[in-house]
Coordinates of C-alpha atoms and ligand atoms in Angstrom, one line a residue:
M1 CA -35.5 -6.3 -26.5
E2 CA -32.7 -5.1 -24.2
L3 CA -29.2 -6.5 -24.2
F4 CA -27.7 -6.5 -20.7
W5 CA -23.9 -6.7 -20.6
H6 CA -22.6 -8.2 -17.3
R7 CA -19.1 -7.2 -16.2
R8 CA -18.1 -6.9 -12.6
D9 CA -21.7 -7.7 -11.6
V10 CA -22.0 -11.4 -11.9
R11 CA -25.5 -11.7 -10.4
L12 CA -29.2 -11.3 -11.1
S13 CA -30.2 -9.9 -7.7
D14 CA -29.7 -6.3 -6.6
N15 CA -28.2 -5.4 -10.0
V16 CA -29.2 -1.8 -10.8
G17 CA -28.5 -2.0 -14.6
L18 CA -30.2 -5.4 -15.0
A19 CA -33.3 -4.3 -13.0
A20 CA -33.5 -1.2 -15.3
A21 CA -33.2 -3.5 -18.4
A22 CA -35.9 -5.8 -16.9
D23 CA -38.3 -2.8 -16.4
R24 CA -38.2 -2.3 -20.1
G25 CA -37.7 -6.0 -21.0
P26 CA -37.4 -8.5 -22.3
V27 CA -33.7 -9.0 -21.5
V28 CA -30.9 -11.0 -23.1
P29 CA -27.9 -11.2 -20.7
C30 CA -24.4 -11.5 -22.0
F31 CA -20.8 -11.6 -20.8
V32 CA -17.7 -11.0 -22.9
F33 CA -14.2 -12.4 -22.2
D34 CA -12.0 -9.5 -23.2
D35 CA -8.3 -10.1 -23.8
D36 CA -7.3 -6.7 -22.6
V37 CA -8.8 -7.6 -19.2
L38 CA -7.4 -11.1 -19.2
E39 CA -3.9 -9.7 -19.8
H40 CA -4.0 -8.3 -16.3
A41 CA -5.7 -11.3 -14.6
G42 CA -4.2 -14.2 -12.5
A43 CA -5.3 -17.8 -12.4
P44 CA -7.3 -17.6 -9.1
R45 CA -9.4 -14.8 -10.5
V46 CA -10.0 -16.4 -13.8
R47 CA -11.1 -19.7 -12.1
Y48 CA -13.4 -17.7 -9.7
L49 CA -14.9 -15.8 -12.6
I50 CA -15.6 -18.9 -14.6
D51 CA -17.2 -20.5 -11.5
S52 CA -19.2 -17.4 -10.8
L53 CA -20.4 -17.2 -14.4
S54 CA -21.4 -20.8 -14.2
A55 CA -23.6 -20.0 -11.2
L56 CA -25.1 -17.0 -13.0
R57 CA -25.8 -19.2 -16.1
E58 CA -27.7 -21.6 -13.9
D59 CA -29.7 -18.8 -12.4
Y60 CA -30.7 -17.7 -15.9
R61 CA -31.5 -21.3 -17.0
D62 CA -33.7 -21.8 -13.9
R63 CA -35.7 -18.9 -15.3
G64 CA -35.9 -20.4 -18.8
S65 CA -33.3 -18.1 -20.3
D66 CA -29.5 -18.4 -20.9
L67 CA -26.4 -16.4 -20.8
V68 CA -24.7 -15.3 -24.1
I69 CA -21.0 -15.8 -23.5
A70 CA -18.6 -14.4 -26.0
H71 CA -14.9 -13.9 -26.5
G72 CA -13.3 -10.9 -28.3
D73 CA -13.1 -7.2 -28.3
P74 CA -16.4 -5.8 -26.7
A75 CA -16.3 -2.9 -29.2
S76 CA -16.9 -5.5 -32.0
V77 CA -18.7 -8.3 -30.1
I78 CA -21.3 -6.2 -28.3
P79 CA -22.6 -4.4 -31.4
E80 CA -22.6 -7.7 -33.3
V81 CA -24.7 -9.5 -30.7
A82 CA -27.0 -6.5 -30.3
D83 CA -27.5 -6.3 -34.0
A84 CA -28.1 -10.1 -34.4
L85 CA -30.7 -10.0 -31.6
G86 CA -32.3 -6.9 -33.0
A87 CA -31.8 -5.3 -29.5
D88 CA -33.2 -1.8 -29.0
R89 CA -30.6 -0.9 -26.4
V90 CA -27.5 -2.1 -24.7
I91 CA -27.3 -1.5 -20.9
W92 CA -24.5 -2.0 -18.5
N93 CA -23.2 -0.9 -15.1
E94 CA -20.3 1.6 -15.0
G95 CA -16.7 0.6 -14.2
Y96 CA -14.4 3.2 -12.7
S97 CA -10.9 2.2 -13.7
G98 CA -9.2 3.9 -16.6
L99 CA -9.1 0.6 -18.6
S100 CA -12.8 0.1 -18.1
R101 CA -13.8 3.7 -19.0
E102 CA -11.7 3.7 -22.2
R103 CA -13.2 0.4 -23.3
D104 CA -16.7 1.6 -22.6
A105 CA -16.1 4.7 -24.6
R106 CA -15.0 2.6 -27.5
V107 CA -18.1 0.4 -27.2
E108 CA -20.3 3.4 -27.1
T109 CA -18.7 4.8 -30.3
A110 CA -19.1 1.4 -32.0
L111 CA -22.8 1.3 -31.1
D112 CA -23.4 4.9 -32.3
D113 CA -21.6 4.1 -35.5
A114 CA -23.4 0.8 -36.2
E115 CA -25.2 0.5 -39.5
V116 CA -28.4 1.2 -37.6
A117 CA -27.3 3.0 -34.4
I118 CA -28.0 1.1 -31.2
D119 CA -29.0 3.0 -28.0
H120 CA -26.9 2.5 -24.9
E121 CA -27.4 3.3 -21.3
T122 CA -25.2 2.9 -18.1
H123 CA -26.0 2.8 -14.4
H124 CA -24.1 3.1 -11.1
D125 CA -24.3 -0.3 -9.4
A126 CA -21.0 -1.2 -7.7
V127 CA -21.2 1.5 -5.0
L128 CA -23.7 3.0 -2.6
Q129 CA -22.5 6.6 -3.4
K130 CA -21.3 7.1 -6.9
P131 CA -17.8 8.5 -7.4
G132 CA -18.0 12.3 -7.5
S133 CA -21.2 12.5 -5.5
I134 CA -19.3 13.3 -2.3
R135 CA -17.0 16.3 -2.6
T136 CA -15.1 18.7 -0.5
N137 CA -16.5 22.2 0.1
D138 CA -14.3 23.3 -2.8
G139 CA -16.0 20.8 -5.1
E140 CA -13.1 18.4 -5.3
P141 CA -13.3 14.6 -4.8
Y142 CA -11.9 13.7 -1.4
S143 CA -8.4 12.6 -0.8
V144 CA -8.7 12.3 3.0
F145 CA -10.8 9.4 4.2
T146 CA -12.1 10.7 7.5
Y147 CA -14.0 13.6 6.0
Y148 CA -15.3 11.4 3.1
W149 CA -16.5 8.8 5.6
R150 CA -18.5 11.3 7.6
K151 CA -20.5 12.4 4.6
W152 CA -20.7 8.9 3.2
H153 CA -22.2 7.7 6.4
D154 CA -24.8 10.4 6.6
R155 CA -26.1 9.8 3.0
A156 CA -29.3 7.9 2.2
V157 CA -28.8 4.6 0.4
D158 CA -30.9 2.9 -2.2
S159 CA -32.8 -0.4 -1.4
P160 CA -31.6 -3.5 -3.2
A161 CA -32.7 -3.5 -6.9
R162 CA -35.4 -6.0 -7.9
T163 CA -34.4 -9.5 -9.3
P164 CA -35.7 -10.2 -12.8
E165 CA -38.6 -12.7 -13.1
P166 CA -38.7 -15.3 -15.9
D167 CA -41.1 -13.1 -17.8
D168 CA -38.5 -10.3 -17.9
L169 CA -36.1 -12.5 -19.8
V170 CA -35.9 -13.8 -23.4
D171 CA -36.2 -17.6 -23.4
A172 CA -33.2 -19.7 -24.3
D173 CA -34.5 -21.0 -27.6
R174 CA -35.4 -17.6 -28.9
I175 CA -31.9 -16.3 -28.0
R176 CA -30.3 -19.2 -29.8
S177 CA -32.4 -18.9 -33.0
R178 CA -32.0 -15.2 -33.2
L179 CA -28.2 -15.4 -32.8
E180 CA -27.9 -18.4 -35.2
S181 CA -29.5 -16.4 -38.0
G182 CA -27.8 -13.2 -37.1
V183 CA -24.1 -13.7 -36.4
S184 CA -21.4 -14.4 -39.0
G185 CA -19.6 -17.3 -37.3
S186 CA -21.2 -20.3 -35.6
V187 CA -22.9 -20.1 -32.3
T188 CA -21.5 -22.9 -30.1
D189 CA -23.6 -24.6 -27.5
S190 CA -21.5 -27.0 -25.4
V191 CA -20.8 -27.1 -21.7
E192 CA -17.1 -26.2 -21.5
S193 CA -15.0 -25.5 -24.5
A194 CA -11.2 -25.9 -24.8
E195 CA -11.3 -24.0 -28.1
F196 CA -13.1 -21.1 -26.7
G197 CA -10.1 -18.7 -26.5
T198 CA -9.1 -18.9 -30.1
G199 CA -10.4 -15.9 -32.0
E200 CA -13.7 -14.2 -31.6
S201 CA -16.6 -16.4 -30.6
I202 CA -20.2 -16.0 -29.6
T203 CA -22.0 -18.8 -27.7
V204 CA -25.1 -19.5 -25.9
G205 CA -24.1 -20.6 -22.4
T206 CA -20.6 -22.1 -23.3
L207 CA -18.0 -21.4 -20.7
P208 CA -14.4 -21.6 -21.6
A209 CA -12.1 -24.2 -20.0
I210 CA -9.5 -22.1 -18.0
S211 CA -6.7 -23.4 -20.3
A212 CA -8.6 -22.0 -23.3
L213 CA -8.0 -18.5 -21.8
G214 CA -4.3 -19.2 -21.3
F215 CA -4.3 -20.0 -17.6
E216 CA -3.4 -23.0 -15.6
E217 CA -5.6 -24.2 -12.7
P218 CA -4.6 -22.2 -9.6
D219 CA -2.9 -24.1 -6.8
A220 CA -4.8 -22.1 -4.2
E221 CA -8.0 -23.3 -2.6
L222 CA -10.7 -20.8 -3.5
P223 CA -14.0 -20.1 -1.7
P224 CA -17.2 -21.3 -3.3
A225 CA -18.3 -18.9 -6.0
G226 CA -21.7 -17.4 -7.0
T227 CA -24.4 -15.4 -5.3
E228 CA -25.7 -18.2 -3.1
A229 CA -22.3 -18.7 -1.6
A230 CA -21.7 -15.0 -1.2
R231 CA -25.1 -14.6 0.5
S232 CA -24.4 -17.4 2.9
R233 CA -21.0 -15.7 3.8
L234 CA -22.9 -12.4 4.3
E235 CA -25.6 -14.0 6.5
G236 CA -23.2 -15.9 8.6
F237 CA -21.1 -12.8 9.2
C238 CA -24.1 -10.7 10.1
E239 CA -25.3 -13.2 12.6
G240 CA -22.1 -13.2 14.7
D241 CA -18.7 -11.8 13.7
V242 CA -20.1 -8.4 12.7
F243 CA -20.9 -7.7 16.4
R244 CA -17.3 -8.4 17.5
Y245 CA -15.7 -6.9 14.4
E246 CA -14.0 -4.0 16.2
E247 CA -12.3 -6.2 18.7
K248 CA -11.4 -9.1 16.3
R249 CA -10.8 -7.6 12.9
D250 CA -7.1 -7.1 13.4
L251 CA -6.4 -10.6 14.7
P252 CA -5.6 -12.9 11.8
A253 CA -5.9 -16.1 13.8
E254 CA -9.5 -15.3 14.6
A255 CA -10.5 -15.0 10.9
A256 CA -13.4 -12.9 12.1
T257 CA -13.8 -10.6 9.1
S258 CA -16.5 -11.1 6.4
K259 CA -14.4 -12.7 3.6
L260 CA -16.7 -10.9 1.2
S261 CA -13.9 -9.2 -0.7
Q262 CA -14.1 -11.5 -3.8
D263 CA -17.9 -11.2 -3.9
L264 CA -17.7 -7.4 -3.8
S265 CA -15.0 -7.4 -6.3
F266 CA -16.8 -9.7 -8.9
G267 CA -20.2 -8.4 -7.9
T268 CA -21.6 -11.8 -7.0
I269 CA -23.4 -9.9 -4.2
G270 CA -24.9 -6.4 -4.5
I271 CA -23.6 -3.6 -2.3
R272 CA -27.2 -2.5 -1.4
E273 CA -28.0 -6.0 -0.3
A274 CA -24.8 -6.3 1.8
Y275 CA -25.4 -2.9 3.4
A276 CA -29.0 -3.7 4.2
A277 CA -27.8 -6.7 6.1
T278 CA -25.5 -4.5 8.1
E279 CA -28.4 -2.2 8.8
D280 CA -30.4 -5.1 10.1
A281 CA -27.5 -6.1 12.3
M282 CA -27.3 -2.5 13.5
A283 CA -31.0 -2.6 14.5
R284 CA -30.4 -5.8 16.4
A285 CA -27.4 -4.2 18.2
R286 CA -29.4 -1.1 19.1
E287 CA -32.3 -3.3 20.5
S288 CA -29.7 -5.4 22.4
D289 CA -31.3 -8.4 20.6
L290 CA -28.0 -10.4 20.8
D291 CA -28.6 -13.1 23.5
E292 CA -27.5 -15.8 21.1
V293 CA -24.3 -14.0 20.1
D294 CA -21.0 -14.9 21.9
L295 CA -19.6 -11.4 22.6
P296 CA -16.2 -10.6 24.1
A297 CA -16.5 -8.8 27.5
E298 CA -15.3 -5.5 26.0
A299 CA -17.5 -5.7 22.8
D300 CA -19.5 -2.7 21.7
P301 CA -21.8 -4.3 19.0
E302 CA -23.1 -1.0 17.5
S303 CA -19.6 0.4 17.2
S304 CA -18.5 -2.9 15.6
V305 CA -21.2 -2.8 13.0
E306 CA -20.3 0.8 12.2
E307 CA -16.6 -0.1 12.0
F308 CA -17.6 -2.7 9.4
Q309 CA -19.6 -0.2 7.4
R310 CA -16.5 2.0 7.5
Q311 CA -14.6 -0.6 5.6
L312 CA -17.3 -0.6 2.9
A313 CA -16.7 3.2 2.8
W314 CA -13.0 2.7 2.3
R315 CA -13.8 0.6 -0.7
E316 CA -15.9 3.4 -2.2
F317 CA -13.3 6.0 -1.2
Y318 CA -10.6 4.2 -3.2
M319 CA -13.0 3.7 -6.1
Q320 CA -13.5 7.5 -6.3
V321 CA -9.7 8.1 -6.0
L322 CA -9.2 5.7 -8.9
R323 CA -12.0 7.2 -10.9
Y324 CA -10.5 10.7 -10.7
N325 CA -6.9 9.6 -10.8
P326 CA -6.7 6.7 -13.2
D327 CA -2.9 6.8 -13.6
T328 CA -2.5 5.9 -9.9
V329 CA -2.5 2.3 -11.1
S330 CA 1.1 2.9 -11.9
A331 CA 2.1 6.3 -10.7
N332 CA 2.5 7.6 -7.2
Y333 CA -0.5 9.6 -6.0
K334 CA 1.6 11.7 -3.8
T335 CA 4.5 13.5 -5.4
Y336 CA 7.9 13.9 -3.6
E337 CA 10.4 16.5 -4.6
N338 CA 12.8 13.8 -5.9
P339 CA 12.1 10.3 -7.1
I340 CA 12.1 7.7 -4.3
E341 CA 15.2 5.6 -4.8
W342 CA 13.7 2.1 -4.7
R343 CA 16.2 -0.7 -4.5
D344 CA 16.6 -3.4 -7.1
D345 CA 16.6 -6.5 -5.0
P346 CA 15.5 -9.6 -7.0
E347 CA 16.6 -12.0 -4.2
G348 CA 14.7 -10.1 -1.5
L349 CA 11.7 -9.9 -3.7
A350 CA 11.8 -13.6 -4.4
A351 CA 12.2 -14.5 -0.7
W352 CA 9.2 -12.2 0.1
K353 CA 7.1 -13.9 -2.6
R354 CA 8.0 -17.4 -1.3
G355 CA 7.4 -16.4 2.3
E356 CA 10.9 -17.1 3.3
T357 CA 12.1 -13.7 4.7
G358 CA 12.7 -15.1 8.2
Y359 CA 10.1 -12.7 9.6
P360 CA 7.3 -15.1 10.7
I361 CA 4.3 -12.9 10.3
V362 CA 5.4 -11.7 6.9
D363 CA 6.0 -15.3 5.8
A364 CA 2.7 -16.5 7.2
G365 CA 0.9 -13.8 5.2
M366 CA 2.7 -14.6 1.9
R367 CA 2.0 -18.3 2.4
Q368 CA -1.6 -17.7 3.1
L369 CA -1.7 -15.8 -0.2
R370 CA -0.3 -18.7 -2.0
A371 CA -2.5 -21.3 -0.3
E372 CA -5.8 -19.4 -0.4
A373 CA -5.4 -16.5 -2.9
Y374 CA -6.4 -14.3 0.1
M375 CA -4.6 -12.6 3.0
H376 CA -5.9 -11.0 6.1
N377 CA -6.0 -7.2 6.0
R378 CA -3.6 -6.6 9.0
V379 CA -1.1 -9.0 7.4
R380 CA -1.5 -7.3 4.0
M381 CA -0.4 -4.1 5.7
I382 CA 2.6 -5.8 7.3
V383 CA 3.8 -7.6 4.2
A384 CA 3.4 -4.4 2.1
S385 CA 5.3 -2.4 4.6
F386 CA 8.1 -5.0 4.8
L387 CA 8.5 -5.0 1.0
T388 CA 8.4 -1.2 0.5
K389 CA 10.3 -0.1 3.6
D390 CA 12.5 -3.0 4.9
L391 CA 13.4 -4.1 1.4
L392 CA 12.7 -0.7 -0.1
V393 CA 11.3 -2.4 -3.2
D394 CA 8.9 -0.4 -5.4
W395 CA 5.3 -0.9 -4.4
R396 CA 4.4 -1.7 -8.0
E397 CA 6.3 -5.0 -7.7
G398 CA 4.1 -6.0 -4.7
Y399 CA 1.0 -4.8 -6.5
A400 CA 1.8 -6.9 -9.5
H401 CA 2.3 -10.0 -7.4
F402 CA -1.0 -9.4 -5.5
R403 CA -2.8 -8.8 -8.7
E404 CA -1.7 -12.1 -10.0
R405 CA -2.3 -14.1 -6.8
L406 CA -5.3 -12.5 -5.0
C407 CA -8.7 -13.8 -5.8
D408 CA -10.2 -10.6 -4.5
H409 CA -7.9 -8.3 -6.4
D410 CA -9.7 -5.1 -7.1
T411 CA -7.7 -2.4 -8.8
A412 CA -8.9 0.5 -6.6
N413 CA -8.4 -1.3 -3.3
D414 CA -5.2 -3.0 -4.3
V415 CA -3.6 0.2 -5.5
G416 CA -5.0 2.1 -2.5
G417 CA -3.6 -0.5 -0.1
W418 CA -0.1 -0.6 -1.7
Q419 CA 0.2 3.2 -2.0
W420 CA -1.0 3.6 1.6
A421 CA 1.8 1.2 2.8
A422 CA 4.4 2.8 0.5
S423 CA 3.6 6.3 1.8
T424 CA 2.8 7.4 -1.7
G425 CA -1.0 7.4 -1.6
T426 CA -4.0 9.4 -0.5
D427 CA -4.2 9.6 3.2
A428 CA -1.1 7.3 3.3
Q429 CA 0.9 6.0 6.2
P430 CA 3.5 8.8 7.0
Y431 CA 6.9 7.7 5.6
F432 CA 8.4 7.8 9.1
R433 CA 5.9 5.4 10.6
I434 CA 7.5 2.1 9.7
F435 CA 5.9 -1.1 10.9
N436 CA 8.2 -3.3 13.0
P437 CA 7.3 -6.8 11.7
M438 CA 8.2 -8.4 15.0
T439 CA 6.1 -6.2 17.2
Q440 CA 3.3 -6.3 14.8
G441 CA 3.4 -10.2 14.9
E442 CA 3.5 -10.1 18.7
R443 CA 0.6 -7.6 19.0
Y444 CA -1.7 -9.1 16.5
D445 CA -0.8 -12.8 16.7
P446 CA 0.4 -13.1 20.3
D447 CA 0.1 -16.9 20.5
A448 CA 1.6 -17.3 17.0
E449 CA -1.5 -19.3 16.0
Y450 CA -1.8 -17.7 12.6
I451 CA 1.9 -18.1 12.1
A452 CA 1.8 -21.8 13.0
E453 CA -1.1 -22.4 10.6
Y454 CA 0.8 -21.2 7.6
V455 CA 4.5 -21.7 8.6
P456 CA 4.8 -25.4 9.5
E457 CA 8.5 -25.0 10.3
L458 CA 7.5 -23.0 13.4
R459 CA 4.6 -25.2 14.6
G460 CA 5.1 -26.2 18.2
V461 CA 7.7 -23.5 18.8
D462 CA 7.1 -21.4 21.9
P463 CA 5.4 -18.2 20.7
D464 CA 7.9 -16.1 22.7
L465 CA 10.7 -17.6 20.6
V466 CA 8.8 -17.1 17.4
H467 CA 8.4 -13.4 18.2
E468 CA 12.1 -13.1 19.2
W469 CA 13.3 -14.9 16.1
H470 CA 15.3 -12.0 14.8
E471 CA 17.2 -11.8 18.1
L472 CA 18.2 -15.4 18.4
D473 CA 21.7 -16.4 17.4
D474 CA 22.2 -19.0 14.6
D475 CA 22.9 -21.9 17.0
R476 CA 19.7 -21.2 18.9
R477 CA 17.7 -20.9 15.7
R478 CA 19.0 -24.2 14.5
E479 CA 18.0 -25.8 17.8
V480 CA 14.5 -24.2 17.8
A481 CA 13.4 -24.5 14.2
P482 CA 16.1 -25.9 11.9
E483 CA 14.1 -25.6 8.7
Y484 CA 13.0 -22.0 9.1
P485 CA 15.3 -19.3 7.6
A486 CA 17.2 -16.6 9.5
P487 CA 15.9 -13.0 8.8
I488 CA 17.1 -11.9 5.4
V489 CA 17.6 -8.3 6.6
D490 CA 18.0 -6.5 9.9
H491 CA 14.9 -4.5 10.5
S492 CA 16.6 -1.7 12.6
E493 CA 19.2 -1.1 9.9
R494 CA 16.7 -1.2 7.1
R495 CA 14.4 1.2 8.9
E496 CA 17.2 3.8 8.9
T497 CA 17.9 3.1 5.2
A498 CA 14.2 3.6 4.3
L499 CA 14.0 6.8 6.4
A500 CA 17.0 8.2 4.6
A501 CA 15.6 7.3 1.2
F502 CA 12.3 9.0 2.0
E503 CA 14.0 12.0 3.4
A504 CA 16.1 12.3 0.3
A505 CA 12.9 12.1 -1.8
R506 CA 11.6 14.9 0.3
G507 CA 14.7 16.9 -0.5
E508 CA 15.9 16.8 3.1
D509 CA 19.3 15.3 2.8
Ligands
FAD1 C1 -1.6 -3.9 0.3 C2 -3.0 -4.1 0.4 C3 -3.7 -4.6 -0.7 C4 -5.1 -4.8 -0.7 N1 -5.7 -5.3 -1.9 C5 -7.0 -5.5 -1.9 C6 -7.6 -6.0 -3.1 O1 -7.0 -6.2 -4.1 N2 -9.0 -6.1 -3.0 C7 -9.7 -5.8 -1.9 O2 -11.0 -6.0 -1.9 N3 -9.1 -5.4 -0.8 C8 -7.8 -5.2 -0.8 N4 -7.2 -4.7 0.4 C9 -8.1 -4.3 1.5 C10 -8.4 -5.4 2.5 O3 -7.2 -6.0 2.9 C11 -9.3 -6.5 2.0 O4 -10.5 -5.9 1.5 C12 -9.8 -7.4 3.1 O5 -8.7 -8.0 3.8 C13 -10.7 -8.5 2.6 O6 -11.2 -9.3 3.6 P1 -12.7 -9.3 4.1 O7 -13.6 -9.3 3.0 O8 -12.8 -10.3 5.1 O9 -12.7 -7.8 4.8 P2 -13.7 -7.2 5.8 O10 -12.8 -6.6 6.9 O11 -14.8 -8.0 6.2 O12 -14.2 -5.9 5.0 C14 -15.4 -5.9 4.2 C15 -15.2 -5.3 2.9 O13 -14.8 -4.0 3.0 C16 -13.8 -3.6 2.0 N5 -12.5 -3.3 2.7 C17 -12.1 -3.8 3.8 N6 -10.9 -3.2 4.1 C18 -10.6 -2.3 3.1 C19 -9.5 -1.4 2.8 N7 -8.5 -1.3 3.7 N8 -9.6 -0.8 1.7 C20 -10.6 -0.9 0.8 N9 -11.7 -1.7 1.0 C21 -11.7 -2.4 2.2 C22 -13.6 -4.9 1.2 O14 -14.5 -4.9 0.1 C23 -14.0 -6.0 2.1 O15 -14.5 -7.2 1.5 C24 -5.8 -4.5 0.4 C25 -5.2 -4.0 1.5 C26 -3.8 -3.8 1.5 C27 -3.1 -3.2 2.7

């Protein structure tokens, strides 16, 4: 019997480790709520995780099996469950953050040290190209994306892994009876438990209420969770928006990106399956089989599909950066001669978080984050630049807020995005290229539609006035949009301050 430990791979299909377990079979699947992980989580992600696990549990139940759901330190719970089941082996897919690797090492030691040692095996599942497999000619992992991308794009990719059949799985009654006779505490078996979070527990199919994990229901409206929902997002995107991605991806009002980030982050869809869908789209683009697709005049569908694949490569690029530089979760990747003198600005930080900076595109983004636990990529870049350059607030403050609020938070991508904006990361924005939030708003949301959606105070205001907000005098502002705040800083002045701070960090003052 194989124990398969689900982590950031909340699905049955295209799951490399699970398919390997099923090849040996039969499999008992399990998931462990780990306090060390929950400590860094936010309410939207915990809600999304519970809902994704609920969908996973149904997928197992449809196959006559069930999901073992536990709470506690995996280094103690996993050996206990494996021992109770009499499992020959524990199998899981690798994680690439420092936290994940340290925990996995502890679990491996605990399995080796168990009274009767239990075998374990890991697989690479979250990526098409495993971290470390693409290196520079000097054998180093890449720190420049363009070169990484070229090699990544030329590599062969695996086909989606097979989905386990009912015969590959241990049936629910057998799981329950084995666990009941094998574990020291009781094995609960209810639908949702408010008691779940207290102490170590092992259950067959009991999901915790969110409050039991110490979180309140999030205010944000989240997308539907689970593999079916992810697959329908993928299919919808690959039928239309993928062919206009290059032209539309930077326009937040169009919402023309895939919205797959939470699925790729929680692993409710497999990356091989997602990539195969893009390859099918590429074949359609090459054969000009796009009569039913509404394409902008200037669209180049092949180039659009490739541009989308490039974003999938960014994800793997950042994953390998994190794998080989685990302290970049809190330390700058790029070192300057002197420390960057970040400003302590609690009021500015609070206004940024509330979406009340008086810079419309920044405020729209921060309010989208609050409403949907999501923000469009272009706007993430703008708000991150505003915080780290205009306010000169440490990127770690912004990262912590995103980590708490984003449903799609992914350590590698979030750190990568923040360090890029702060000019401290791999391949980062040069410190002297500072986004002007007004011209960014004008270029990427010319009709102020995105702004109007999230900033009701500016609804109905002439877009030209929205984009000139920083230049209007107080009387005019009161006349145009009395409820909307004046800019909290002057961008031109703050730009100079930021340049001076970075030049000082470079030892140039
Ligand atoms: C400051 C900042 C913070 C970010 N934090 C996160 C985060 O926590 N989690 C996250 O998944 N992405 C993050 N991103 C990257 C990007 O903004 C999101 O992946 C994207 O907006 C998600 O929407 P989508 O799925 O529609 O993207 P699409 O444009 O459809 O892209 C498809 C997928 O490619 C990957 N991707 C796209 N852009 C990037 C990128 N720049 N870097 C790495 N991977 C990318 C994502 O997995 C995404 O789902 C961040 C970017 C910035 C600037």
